[in-house]
Structures are given as C-alpha cells and as structure tokens.
PDB file of C-alpha atoms in Angstrom:
ATOM      1  CA  MET A  22     -89.948 -10.683 -70.315  1.00 86.00           C
ATOM      2  CA  VAL A  23     -89.343  -7.194 -68.925  1.00 89.00           C
ATOM      3  CA  GLN A  24     -91.843  -7.721 -66.109  1.00 91.00           C
ATOM      4  CA  HIS A  25     -90.492 -11.180 -65.302  1.00 91.00           C
ATOM      5  CA  LEU A  26     -86.917  -9.925 -65.057  1.00 89.00           C
ATOM      6  CA  LYS A  27     -88.082  -6.948 -63.016  1.00 91.00           C
ATOM      7  CA  ARG A  28     -89.689  -9.323 -60.493  1.00 93.00           C
ATOM      8  CA  LEU A  29     -86.321 -11.090 -60.285  1.00 92.00           C
ATOM      9  CA  GLY A  30     -84.619  -7.816 -59.364  1.00 92.00           C
ATOM     10  CA  PHE A  31     -83.426  -6.538 -62.727  1.00 89.00           C
ATOM     11  CA  GLN A  32     -84.745  -3.000 -62.813  1.00 87.00           C
ATOM     12  CA  SER A  33     -83.366  -1.827 -66.144  1.00 90.00           C
ATOM     13  CA  VAL A  34     -84.175  -4.237 -68.987  1.00 91.00           C
ATOM     14  CA  TYR A  35     -84.005  -3.339 -72.672  1.00 91.00           C
ATOM     15  CA  ASN A  36     -86.215  -5.708 -74.663  1.00 91.00           C
ATOM     16  CA  ARG A  37     -87.680  -4.267 -77.835  1.00 90.00           C
ATOM     17  CA  ASN A  38     -88.986  -5.823 -81.020  1.00 90.00           C
ATOM     18  CA  GLU A  39     -86.362  -4.377 -83.332  1.00 90.00           C
ATOM     19  CA  ASP A  40     -83.597  -5.504 -85.651  1.00 90.00           C
ATOM     20  CA  PHE A  41     -80.549  -5.889 -83.406  1.00 90.00           C
ATOM     21  CA  TYR A  42     -78.136  -5.740 -86.339  1.00 90.00           C
ATOM     22  CA  ALA A  43     -79.686  -2.529 -87.683  1.00 93.00           C
ATOM     23  CA  VAL A  44     -79.522  -0.893 -84.243  1.00 93.00           C
ATOM     24  CA  LYS A  45     -75.894  -2.008 -83.899  1.00 92.00           C
ATOM     25  CA  ALA A  46     -75.002  -0.736 -87.395  1.00 94.00           C
ATOM     26  CA  ALA A  47     -76.559   2.624 -86.581  1.00 96.00           C
ATOM     27  CA  GLY A  48     -74.463   2.875 -83.419  1.00 94.00           C
ATOM     28  CA  GLN A  49     -77.618   2.972 -81.300  1.00 94.00           C
ATOM     29  CA  LEU A  50     -77.032   0.005 -78.971  1.00 92.00           C
ATOM     30  CA  PRO A  51     -78.020   0.928 -75.434  1.00 92.00           C
ATOM     31  CA  THR A  52     -75.495   0.755 -72.623  1.00 90.00           C
ATOM     32  CA  TYR A  53     -75.817  -2.614 -70.946  1.00 90.00           C
ATOM     33  CA  ASP A  54     -74.271  -4.742 -68.221  1.00 90.00           C
ATOM     34  CA  VAL A  55     -75.297  -8.225 -69.410  1.00 91.00           C
ATOM     35  CA  LEU A  56     -76.422  -9.570 -72.783  1.00 91.00           C
ATOM     36  CA  LEU A  57     -79.231 -12.126 -72.586  1.00 91.00           C
ATOM     37  CA  SER A  58     -80.579 -13.455 -75.874  1.00 90.00           C
ATOM     38  CA  ASN A  59     -82.496 -16.289 -77.486  1.00 88.00           C
ATOM     39  CA  PRO A  60     -81.315 -15.622 -81.047  1.00 87.00           C
ATOM     40  CA  PRO A  61     -82.898 -17.070 -84.169  1.00 85.00           C
ATOM     41  CA  PHE A  62     -81.292 -20.401 -85.068  1.00 83.00           C
ATOM     42  CA  SER A  63     -81.503 -19.867 -88.820  1.00 83.00           C
ATOM     43  CA  GLY A  64     -79.020 -18.317 -91.199  1.00 86.00           C
ATOM     44  CA  ASP A  65     -75.906 -16.864 -89.632  1.00 90.00           C
ATOM     45  CA  HIS A  66     -77.637 -15.405 -86.555  1.00 90.00           C
ATOM     46  CA  LEU A  67     -75.972 -17.765 -84.079  1.00 92.00           C
ATOM     47  CA  GLU A  68     -72.473 -16.993 -85.305  1.00 93.00           C
ATOM     48  CA  ARG A  69     -73.119 -13.247 -85.544  1.00 93.00           C
ATOM     49  CA  ILE A  70     -74.533 -12.864 -82.036  1.00 93.00           C
ATOM     50  CA  PHE A  71     -71.831 -15.136 -80.621  1.00 93.00           C
ATOM     51  CA  CYS A  72     -69.077 -13.056 -82.231  1.00 93.00           C
ATOM     52  CA  PHE A  73     -70.688  -9.889 -80.904  1.00 93.00           C
ATOM     53  CA  ALA A  74     -70.966 -11.363 -77.409  1.00 93.00           C
ATOM     54  CA  VAL A  75     -67.374 -12.572 -77.113  1.00 91.00           C
ATOM     55  CA  LYS A  76     -65.992  -9.280 -78.424  1.00 91.00           C
ATOM     56  CA  SER A  77     -68.114  -7.204 -76.059  1.00 90.00           C
ATOM     57  CA  ASP A  78     -66.103  -7.839 -72.871  1.00 84.00           C
ATOM     58  CA  LYS A  79     -69.445  -8.084 -71.067  1.00 89.00           C
ATOM     59  CA  PRO A  80     -71.088 -11.103 -69.471  1.00 89.00           C
ATOM     60  CA  TRP A  81     -73.456 -12.866 -71.850  1.00 90.00           C
ATOM     61  CA  LEU A  82     -76.024 -15.635 -71.775  1.00 91.00           C
ATOM     62  CA  LEU A  83     -77.207 -17.132 -75.046  1.00 91.00           C
ATOM     63  CA  LEU A  84     -79.969 -19.698 -75.309  1.00 89.00           C
ATOM     64  CA  VAL A  85     -78.800 -21.873 -78.179  1.00 88.00           C
ATOM     65  CA  PRO A  86     -79.098 -25.510 -79.243  1.00 83.00           C
ATOM     66  CA  GLN A  87     -76.372 -27.889 -78.113  1.00 81.00           C
ATOM     67  CA  TYR A  88     -74.969 -28.284 -81.629  1.00 84.00           C
ATOM     68  CA  VAL A  89     -73.446 -24.808 -81.322  1.00 88.00           C
ATOM     69  CA  ALA A  90     -70.782 -26.331 -79.046  1.00 87.00           C
ATOM     70  CA  ARG A  91     -69.525 -28.267 -82.099  1.00 88.00           C
ATOM     71  CA  LYS A  92     -69.676 -25.450 -84.658  1.00 91.00           C
ATOM     72  CA  ALA A  93     -66.378 -24.226 -86.128  1.00 92.00           C
ATOM     73  CA  PHE A  94     -66.875 -20.609 -85.010  1.00 92.00           C
ATOM     74  CA  PHE A  95     -67.406 -21.728 -81.400  1.00 92.00           C
ATOM     75  CA  LEU A  96     -64.552 -24.247 -81.342  1.00 92.00           C
ATOM     76  CA  GLU A  97     -62.107 -21.760 -82.889  1.00 93.00           C
ATOM     77  CA  TRP A  98     -62.928 -19.224 -80.185  1.00 91.00           C
ATOM     78  CA  LEU A  99     -62.839 -21.820 -77.389  1.00 90.00           C
ATOM     79  CA  ASN A 100     -59.552 -23.409 -78.446  1.00 90.00           C
ATOM     80  CA  SER A 101     -57.517 -20.553 -79.879  1.00 89.00           C
ATOM     81  CA  GLN A 102     -59.201 -17.142 -79.751  1.00 91.00           C
ATOM     82  CA  ARG A 103     -60.450 -17.048 -76.156  1.00 88.00           C
ATOM     83  CA  PRO A 104     -58.296 -14.563 -74.240  1.00 87.00           C
ATOM     84  CA  ARG A 105     -56.001 -16.080 -71.628  1.00 86.00           C
ATOM     85  CA  GLY A 106     -57.735 -16.144 -68.253  1.00 85.00           C
ATOM     86  CA  THR A 107     -61.222 -16.003 -69.752  1.00 84.00           C
ATOM     87  CA  PRO A 108     -63.225 -18.832 -68.208  1.00 84.00           C
ATOM     88  CA  LYS A 109     -64.689 -21.506 -70.430  1.00 85.00           C
ATOM     89  CA  PRO A 110     -68.446 -21.192 -70.872  1.00 85.00           C
ATOM     90  CA  SER A 111     -70.898 -23.111 -68.725  1.00 85.00           C
ATOM     91  CA  TYR A 112     -73.654 -25.248 -70.188  1.00 81.00           C
ATOM     92  CA  LEU A 113     -77.036 -25.898 -68.649  1.00 79.00           C
ATOM     93  CA  ALA A 114     -79.694 -28.336 -69.751  1.00 75.00           C
ATOM     94  CA  PRO A 115     -82.636 -30.183 -68.198  1.00 74.00           C
ATOM     95  CA  THR A 116     -81.711 -33.097 -65.941  1.00 77.00           C
ATOM     96  CA  GLN A 117     -85.114 -34.773 -65.595  1.00 78.00           C
ATOM     97  CA  ARG A 118     -85.819 -35.640 -69.217  1.00 74.00           C
ATOM     98  CA  PRO A 119     -84.093 -35.072 -72.533  1.00 68.00           C
ATOM     99  CA  TYR A 120     -84.712 -31.770 -74.244  1.00 65.00           C
ATOM    100  CA  MET A 121     -86.272 -32.371 -77.640  1.00 66.00           C
ATOM    101  CA  PHE A 122     -85.273 -29.678 -80.108  1.00 64.00           C
ATOM    102  CA  THR A 123     -87.203 -29.884 -83.329  1.00 66.00           C
ATOM    103  CA  ALA A 124     -87.574 -27.462 -86.166  1.00 65.00           C
ATOM    104  CA  PRO A 125     -90.601 -28.482 -88.208  1.00 65.00           C
ATOM    105  CA  ASN A 126     -90.301 -27.489 -91.841  1.00 68.00           C
ATOM    106  CA  ARG A 127     -86.857 -26.029 -91.175  1.00 64.00           C
ATOM    107  CA  ALA A 128     -84.282 -28.133 -92.999  1.00 62.00           C
ATOM    108  CA  ASP A 129     -81.697 -25.350 -92.601  1.00 60.00           C
ATOM    109  CA  VAL A 130     -81.808 -25.786 -88.820  1.00 55.00           C
ATOM    110  CA  ARG A 131     -82.031 -29.584 -88.839  1.00 51.00           C
ATOM    111  CA  GLU A 132     -78.945 -29.762 -91.077  1.00 51.00           C
ATOM    112  CA  MET A 133     -76.901 -27.929 -88.440  1.00 49.00           C
ATOM    113  CA  ARG A 134     -76.903 -30.950 -86.153  1.00 48.00           C
ATOM    114  CA  CYS A 135     -73.637 -32.790 -85.812  1.00 46.00           C
ATOM    115  CA  PRO A 136     -73.369 -36.039 -87.770  1.00 47.00           C
ATOM    116  CA  GLY A 137     -74.908 -38.869 -85.784  1.00 48.00           C
ATOM    117  CA  GLN A 138     -76.545 -36.497 -83.297  1.00 45.00           C
ATOM    118  CA  ASP A 139     -79.926 -37.654 -82.105  1.00 47.00           C
ATOM    119  CA  ALA A 140     -82.501 -34.892 -81.663  1.00 42.00           C
ATOM    120  CA  ALA A 141     -82.942 -35.991 -78.045  1.00 41.00           C
ATOM    121  CA  ALA A 142     -79.241 -36.284 -77.257  1.00 39.00           C
ATOM    122  CA  ALA A 143     -78.943 -33.089 -75.228  1.00 37.00           C
ATOM    123  CA  PRO A 144     -76.500 -33.368 -72.347  1.00 35.00           C
ATOM    124  CA  SER A 145     -77.678 -32.908 -68.793  1.00 32.00           C
ATOM    125  CA  VAL A 146     -74.997 -30.529 -67.627  1.00 36.00           C
ATOM    126  CA  ILE A 147     -71.561 -30.290 -69.160  1.00 35.00           C
ATOM    127  CA  ASN A 148     -68.813 -29.210 -66.787  1.00 34.00           C
ATOM    128  CA  ALA A 149     -67.307 -26.007 -68.114  1.00 37.00           C
ATOM    129  CA  GLU A 150     -63.829 -27.416 -67.482  1.00 38.00           C
ATOM    130  CA  ALA A 151     -64.477 -30.536 -69.541  1.00 37.00           C
ATOM    131  CA  ASP A 152     -63.234 -30.700 -73.081  1.00 38.00           C
ATOM    132  CA  VAL A 153     -65.972 -29.612 -75.412  1.00 36.00           C
TER     133      VAL A 153
END
C-alpha cells in the first residue's frame, strides 16, 4: 500500500500493522493530513473509526459496506450532529456490475445488513446531496 500510494504522489504514508486503538490510547498517533482506512467490519470497529474520523476535523476516506449508511451512529451524525457547513459524505461504488459483499462464516457481519437488503443491492453512486 505504501509503495502504491507513493507512485500516486503521496510521499509520506503511515501504514503499519499495529493496533490503532492502542496507539491512539497511548497518545502516539502520528501527525496526518488524511485518514484512509479499510476497517474491520466486525464488532464495534466501524462505529469507533467513524466517530474518530468525524471528530478529527481532517479529511477521511473509509472503505465500508453500504449498510453503514443506515446504521444509527451514521444517521445520527448525518442528521443532527454534523457541524453546520460540513458537506455530506460522498459514496462511490462500482457501476459496471453489482458489488457482492459476503462474509463467509461471519454471522455477526451478515446480521448488520438492513432488513430486506439483498447482498448484491449495492448502489452505483449515491449523490452526496440526496437523502440517505
């Protein structure tokens, strides 16, 4: 990942195999300009990294499943906690074929889908100004 981002022009990339929450708790987070993460989908990781990101006052990009856009923690922030003037998030997804998110042997992740949500029902691109 570091080499790929370097080829794209990002010269200073911090990407280490370490416990983010332990580093944060120890006050050892490096200075950064942008947060880019593909967090684990299990447990409370999605909510914890999201809360960290929105409180950071830094740009952030999180690779998460579409069901996050319907989770209470996200909707509360979007509808009532997002500071005035803060733009709504943008959503990107494949346009050529549906994205199939599966979590074999992971009932905890499968149960996070919204009721009636098909595994292949990922949107193409949702306009950030549209109601989520």
